[in-house]
Short mmCIF file of C-alpha atoms and ligand atoms in Angstrom, two decimals:
data_model
loop_
_atom_site.label_atom_id
_atom_site.label_comp_id
_atom_site.label_asym_id
_atom_site.label_seq_id
_atom_site.Cartn_x
_atom_site.Cartn_y
_atom_site.Cartn_z
CA MET A 441 -20.74 12.30 8.91
CA ASP A 442 -18.46 9.27 8.70
CA PHE A 443 -18.56 7.00 5.69
CA ASP A 444 -21.23 4.33 6.22
CA LEU A 445 -19.40 1.13 5.41
CA GLU A 446 -22.44 -1.13 5.75
CA MET A 447 -24.44 1.02 3.38
CA PHE A 448 -21.55 1.00 0.89
CA GLU A 449 -21.23 -2.80 1.02
CA ARG A 450 -24.97 -3.16 0.44
CA LEU A 451 -24.82 -0.83 -2.55
CA CYS A 452 -21.68 -2.13 -4.12
CA SER A 453 -22.72 -5.36 -5.72
CA GLN A 454 -19.47 -5.20 -7.69
CA CYS A 455 -17.37 -5.42 -4.51
CA ARG A 456 -15.35 -8.52 -5.19
CA GLY A 457 -12.77 -8.17 -2.45
CA LYS A 458 -12.46 -6.91 1.08
CA VAL A 459 -13.40 -3.35 1.99
CA LYS A 460 -11.06 -1.78 4.55
CA TYR A 461 -12.05 1.49 6.15
CA PHE A 462 -9.69 3.79 8.10
CA GLN A 463 -10.38 6.92 10.12
CA GLU A 464 -6.83 8.05 9.48
CA VAL A 465 -4.06 6.53 7.47
CA GLU A 466 -0.90 7.77 5.76
CA SER A 467 -2.12 6.84 2.29
CA THR A 468 -4.73 4.34 1.11
CA ASN A 469 -2.40 3.42 -1.77
CA ASP A 470 0.22 2.43 0.84
CA GLU A 471 -2.31 0.24 2.68
CA ALA A 472 -3.12 -1.53 -0.57
CA ARG A 473 0.59 -1.87 -1.33
CA ARG A 474 1.27 -3.37 2.11
CA ASP A 475 -1.37 -6.08 1.62
CA ILE A 476 -0.02 -6.89 -1.83
CA CYS A 477 3.57 -7.12 -0.56
CA GLU A 478 2.41 -9.41 2.26
CA GLY A 479 0.78 -11.74 -0.25
CA LYS A 480 -2.74 -10.51 0.66
CA GLY A 481 -3.39 -8.64 -2.56
CA VAL A 482 -6.82 -9.49 -3.94
CA SER A 483 -8.34 -7.90 -7.01
CA GLY A 484 -11.35 -5.89 -5.89
CA ASN A 485 -10.00 -4.96 -2.45
CA ILE A 486 -10.94 -1.40 -1.59
CA TYR A 487 -9.19 0.83 0.96
CA ILE A 488 -11.15 3.88 2.10
CA ALA A 489 -10.00 6.66 4.43
CA GLU A 490 -11.63 9.66 6.06
CA HIS A 491 -8.24 11.33 6.29
CA GLN A 492 -4.74 10.79 4.93
CA THR A 493 -1.63 12.23 6.53
CA LYS A 494 0.60 11.46 3.53
CA GLY A 495 -1.84 11.40 0.62
CA ARG A 496 0.05 11.73 -2.63
CA GLY A 497 -0.51 12.39 -6.29
CA ARG A 498 1.48 11.97 -9.46
CA GLY A 499 4.96 13.44 -9.74
CA GLY A 500 5.53 13.54 -5.99
CA ASN A 501 2.70 16.04 -5.41
CA ARG A 502 0.74 15.89 -2.18
CA TRP A 503 -3.00 15.25 -2.04
CA ILE A 504 -4.42 17.24 0.82
CA CYS A 505 -8.03 16.92 1.91
CA PRO A 506 -9.61 17.71 5.30
CA ALA A 507 -10.99 14.75 7.29
CA GLY A 508 -14.34 13.62 5.90
CA GLY A 509 -14.24 16.17 3.06
CA GLY A 510 -13.47 13.80 0.25
CA LEU A 511 -13.75 10.42 -1.27
CA LEU A 512 -10.29 8.93 -0.75
CA PHE A 513 -9.89 5.37 -1.85
CA SER A 514 -7.67 2.81 -3.52
CA LEU A 515 -8.98 -0.09 -5.54
CA VAL A 516 -6.78 -3.10 -6.29
CA LEU A 517 -7.07 -4.59 -9.75
CA ASP A 518 -5.44 -7.58 -11.35
CA PRO A 519 -6.12 -6.92 -15.04
CA ASP A 520 -6.16 -10.11 -17.06
CA VAL A 521 -4.27 -8.45 -19.91
CA GLU A 522 -0.59 -8.03 -20.69
CA CYS A 523 1.02 -5.19 -18.76
CA GLU A 524 1.68 -3.34 -22.04
CA HIS A 525 -2.03 -2.40 -21.94
CA TRP A 526 -2.02 -1.11 -18.37
CA TYR A 527 -1.12 2.46 -19.28
CA LYS A 528 -4.69 2.83 -20.64
CA MET A 529 -6.14 2.32 -17.20
CA SER A 530 -5.76 5.98 -16.12
CA LEU A 531 -8.03 7.07 -18.96
CA ALA A 532 -10.46 4.19 -18.34
CA VAL A 533 -10.72 5.23 -14.68
CA GLY A 534 -10.96 8.92 -15.56
CA MET A 535 -13.74 8.14 -18.01
CA ALA A 536 -15.55 6.11 -15.34
CA ILE A 537 -15.54 9.14 -13.02
CA VAL A 538 -16.62 11.51 -15.81
CA ASP A 539 -19.56 9.19 -16.64
CA VAL A 540 -20.73 9.02 -13.02
CA LEU A 541 -20.52 12.82 -12.72
CA ASP A 542 -22.39 13.13 -16.00
CA ASP A 543 -25.24 11.02 -14.52
CA MET A 544 -25.37 13.58 -11.71
CA GLY A 545 -25.86 16.33 -14.30
CA LEU A 546 -22.29 17.67 -14.17
CA VAL A 547 -20.17 18.50 -17.17
CA ALA A 548 -16.79 17.04 -16.25
CA LYS A 549 -13.67 16.99 -18.39
CA LEU A 550 -10.75 14.64 -18.40
CA LYS A 551 -7.49 16.49 -18.17
CA TRP A 552 -5.06 13.99 -19.64
CA PRO A 553 -3.63 11.95 -18.11
CA ASN A 554 -5.15 11.78 -14.63
CA ASP A 555 -7.23 14.76 -13.54
CA ILE A 556 -10.95 15.44 -13.56
CA TYR A 557 -11.95 19.05 -14.10
CA VAL A 558 -15.30 20.76 -13.64
CA GLU A 559 -15.75 24.41 -14.55
CA ASP A 560 -12.02 24.77 -15.20
CA LYS A 561 -11.03 23.56 -11.74
CA LYS A 562 -9.70 20.24 -10.51
CA LEU A 563 -12.29 18.11 -8.73
CA ALA A 564 -10.48 14.78 -8.62
CA GLY A 565 -7.13 13.14 -9.30
CA ILE A 566 -6.06 9.59 -10.05
CA LEU A 567 -2.82 7.92 -9.03
CA ILE A 568 -2.23 4.45 -10.45
CA GLU A 569 0.65 2.39 -9.14
CA ASN A 570 1.86 -0.99 -10.29
CA VAL A 571 2.89 -3.37 -7.50
CA ASP A 572 3.83 -7.02 -8.02
CA GLY A 573 1.48 -7.54 -10.95
CA PHE A 574 -1.42 -5.63 -9.41
CA LEU A 575 -2.63 -2.14 -10.22
CA ILE A 576 -3.51 0.12 -7.32
CA VAL A 577 -6.03 2.70 -8.52
CA GLY A 578 -5.97 5.59 -6.05
CA VAL A 579 -8.64 8.27 -6.37
CA GLY A 580 -9.11 11.51 -4.46
CA LEU A 581 -12.35 13.41 -5.15
CA ASN A 582 -13.33 16.55 -3.27
CA VAL A 583 -16.89 16.21 -1.96
CA SER A 584 -17.55 18.72 0.81
CA VAL A 585 -14.34 20.72 0.98
CA ASP A 586 -15.37 24.34 1.36
CA GLU A 587 -11.95 25.89 1.82
CA PHE A 588 -8.76 25.10 -0.04
CA PRO A 589 -5.17 26.03 0.79
CA GLU A 590 -4.13 29.33 -0.78
CA GLU A 591 -1.80 27.70 -3.32
CA VAL A 592 -4.66 25.73 -4.94
CA VAL A 593 -7.70 27.87 -4.17
CA ASN A 594 -7.99 29.09 -7.76
CA ARG A 595 -7.44 25.67 -9.27
CA ALA A 596 -9.43 23.29 -7.07
CA THR A 597 -13.12 22.66 -6.59
CA SER A 598 -15.41 20.39 -4.63
CA LEU A 599 -18.87 18.93 -5.30
CA CYS A 600 -20.38 21.13 -2.57
CA GLN A 601 -19.25 24.21 -4.52
CA ILE A 602 -20.85 22.97 -7.72
CA ILE A 603 -24.14 21.36 -6.75
CA GLU A 604 -26.63 22.14 -4.03
CA GLU A 605 -27.77 18.62 -3.15
CA LYS A 606 -25.83 16.73 -0.54
CA VAL A 607 -23.79 13.94 -2.07
CA GLU A 608 -23.72 10.57 -0.34
CA ARG A 609 -20.16 9.33 -0.63
CA GLU A 610 -21.29 5.70 -0.31
CA VAL A 611 -23.54 6.02 -3.38
CA LEU A 612 -20.89 7.92 -5.31
CA LEU A 613 -18.18 5.37 -4.54
CA SER A 614 -20.34 2.37 -5.43
CA LYS A 615 -21.14 3.95 -8.81
CA ILE A 616 -17.50 4.82 -9.48
CA VAL A 617 -16.30 1.33 -8.57
CA SER A 618 -18.85 -0.33 -10.91
CA ALA A 619 -17.90 2.06 -13.71
CA ILE A 620 -14.19 1.33 -13.19
CA PHE A 621 -14.82 -2.42 -13.43
CA GLU A 622 -16.82 -1.88 -16.59
CA ASN A 623 -14.28 0.38 -18.32
CA GLY A 624 -11.28 -1.54 -16.98
CA SER A 625 -12.50 -4.71 -18.66
CA LEU A 626 -12.30 -2.88 -22.01
CA ILE A 627 -8.61 -2.06 -21.96
CA SER A 628 -7.57 -5.31 -23.59
CA GLU A 629 -9.53 -4.38 -26.70
CA GLY A 630 -7.34 -1.65 -28.12
CA PHE A 631 -8.30 1.91 -27.39
CA GLY A 632 -10.81 2.74 -30.12
CA HIS A 633 -13.96 2.28 -28.05
CA LEU A 634 -12.65 4.51 -25.23
CA ARG A 635 -10.95 7.04 -27.50
CA GLU A 636 -14.16 8.55 -28.82
CA ARG A 637 -15.63 8.89 -25.34
CA VAL A 638 -12.43 10.40 -23.97
CA MET A 639 -12.25 12.86 -26.88
CA SER A 640 -15.80 14.04 -26.13
CA CYS A 641 -14.66 15.39 -22.76
CA PHE A 642 -11.01 16.08 -23.46
CA TYR A 643 -9.87 19.11 -21.47
CA LEU A 644 -6.55 19.69 -23.28
CA LYS A 645 -7.90 19.65 -26.82
CA ASP A 646 -6.64 22.63 -28.88
CA HIS A 647 -4.69 24.03 -25.95
CA GLN A 648 -1.09 25.16 -26.28
CA VAL A 649 0.82 23.24 -23.64
CA SER A 650 4.29 23.20 -22.29
CA MET A 651 5.24 20.02 -20.48
CA VAL A 652 8.15 17.97 -19.20
CA VAL A 653 8.00 14.34 -20.28
CA ASN A 654 10.58 12.30 -18.37
CA VAL A 655 13.49 14.75 -18.84
CA ASP A 656 12.45 16.36 -22.13
CA LYS A 657 10.68 19.68 -22.39
CA LEU A 658 7.95 19.65 -25.04
CA GLU A 659 5.72 22.42 -26.33
CA GLY A 660 2.93 22.39 -28.82
CA SER A 661 -0.72 22.34 -29.56
CA VAL A 662 -2.79 19.35 -28.42
CA ILE A 663 -4.44 17.65 -31.38
CA GLY A 664 -6.08 14.78 -29.54
CA LEU A 665 -5.35 11.14 -28.84
CA SER A 666 -3.74 8.53 -31.07
CA GLU A 667 -5.25 5.10 -31.77
CA LYS A 668 -3.27 3.83 -28.80
CA GLY A 669 -4.54 6.58 -26.52
CA TYR A 670 -1.28 8.56 -26.53
CA LEU A 671 -1.44 12.36 -26.44
CA LEU A 672 -0.76 13.94 -29.82
CA LEU A 673 1.16 17.17 -29.63
CA LYS A 674 1.88 19.21 -32.75
CA ASN A 675 4.77 21.64 -32.98
CA GLU A 676 7.33 22.85 -35.53
CA ASP A 677 9.24 19.54 -35.24
CA GLY A 678 6.16 17.57 -36.28
CA LEU A 679 3.90 15.37 -34.23
CA ALA A 680 4.92 14.01 -30.83
CA GLU A 681 3.10 11.02 -29.27
CA ILE A 682 3.23 10.91 -25.49
CA CYS A 683 2.29 7.84 -23.49
CA GLN A 684 0.47 8.57 -20.24
CA ALA A 685 2.68 6.09 -18.41
CA SER A 686 5.62 8.53 -18.78
CA ASP A 687 6.63 10.88 -16.04
CA ILE A 688 4.61 13.95 -17.10
CA LYS A 689 4.43 17.44 -15.70
CA ILE A 690 2.28 20.03 -17.44
CA ILE A 691 4.00 23.35 -16.80
CA SER A 692 1.68 25.71 -18.60
CA LEU A 693 -1.55 25.65 -20.54
CA ARG A 694 -3.00 28.30 -22.81
C1 BTN B 1476 -3.11 13.46 -8.58
O1 BTN B 1476 -3.88 14.42 -8.62
O2 BTN B 1476 -1.93 13.55 -9.01
C2 BTN B 1476 -3.61 12.15 -8.04
C3 BTN B 1476 -4.19 12.26 -6.64
C4 BTN B 1476 -4.59 10.93 -6.07
C5 BTN B 1476 -5.00 11.02 -4.62
C6 BTN B 1476 -5.55 9.72 -4.11
S1 BTN B 1476 -6.34 9.90 -2.55
C7 BTN B 1476 -6.43 8.17 -2.37
C8 BTN B 1476 -5.13 7.61 -2.87
N1 BTN B 1476 -4.13 7.63 -1.83
C9 BTN B 1476 -3.12 8.44 -2.10
O3 BTN B 1476 -2.13 8.65 -1.37
N2 BTN B 1476 -3.32 9.02 -3.30
C10 BTN B 1476 -4.55 8.59 -3.92
#
């Protein structure tokens, strides 16, 4: 069933901007970007699609989801804090999604820096882009996808594979948007208040990881998060601190 825009607008008391709904679009992040570049960027605008033909994730990855199978949206934010704090937003958004899933009785984990995992499989991903002073928060969450492409079948999951009840995407989105506004308003205040919450659902903790950060290959054991919210990686060279705003690719995880 198509997304019920009227129902969503009724539910989402936090909707501060326009809500644009598309049956098919290349990427909701691109729609948000277009409005911003045309001077029509408004904090709180939400772009929702049933299907994306060029949905994308971090590091040039594609985000593929069958029509109507997911929650695919981009939310425009204009954080009233210096841009040096913006890197924290991916964890604030991730935490917002984890909290909403927790209210639904699901144990979700935040796989630093931008993935949501349930039962060791990826349920949702976050792509945050910075355009002309705005942040575009793009989220893809699998809701009723029952078959995944072969290359991700062992790594991806969907709400319909985890819980029996039917999930109303309108309700889910309105809760996620409110939680993002709530957590997003905290990013000016250091990272301490979010750090503890993130650590309580931190997927990488104590894992041995191998990753490429910008052009450097790093290996080590994940200790946790620094006061600033950077990943702390311990190896024979000491302790590396990695900011989530870097170009990061996790190659292996043990
Ligand atoms: C990732 O896993 O690396 C992030 C995936 C983000 C996908 C969402 S779907 C809505 C929005 N539009 C896009 O093109 N990407 C994001």
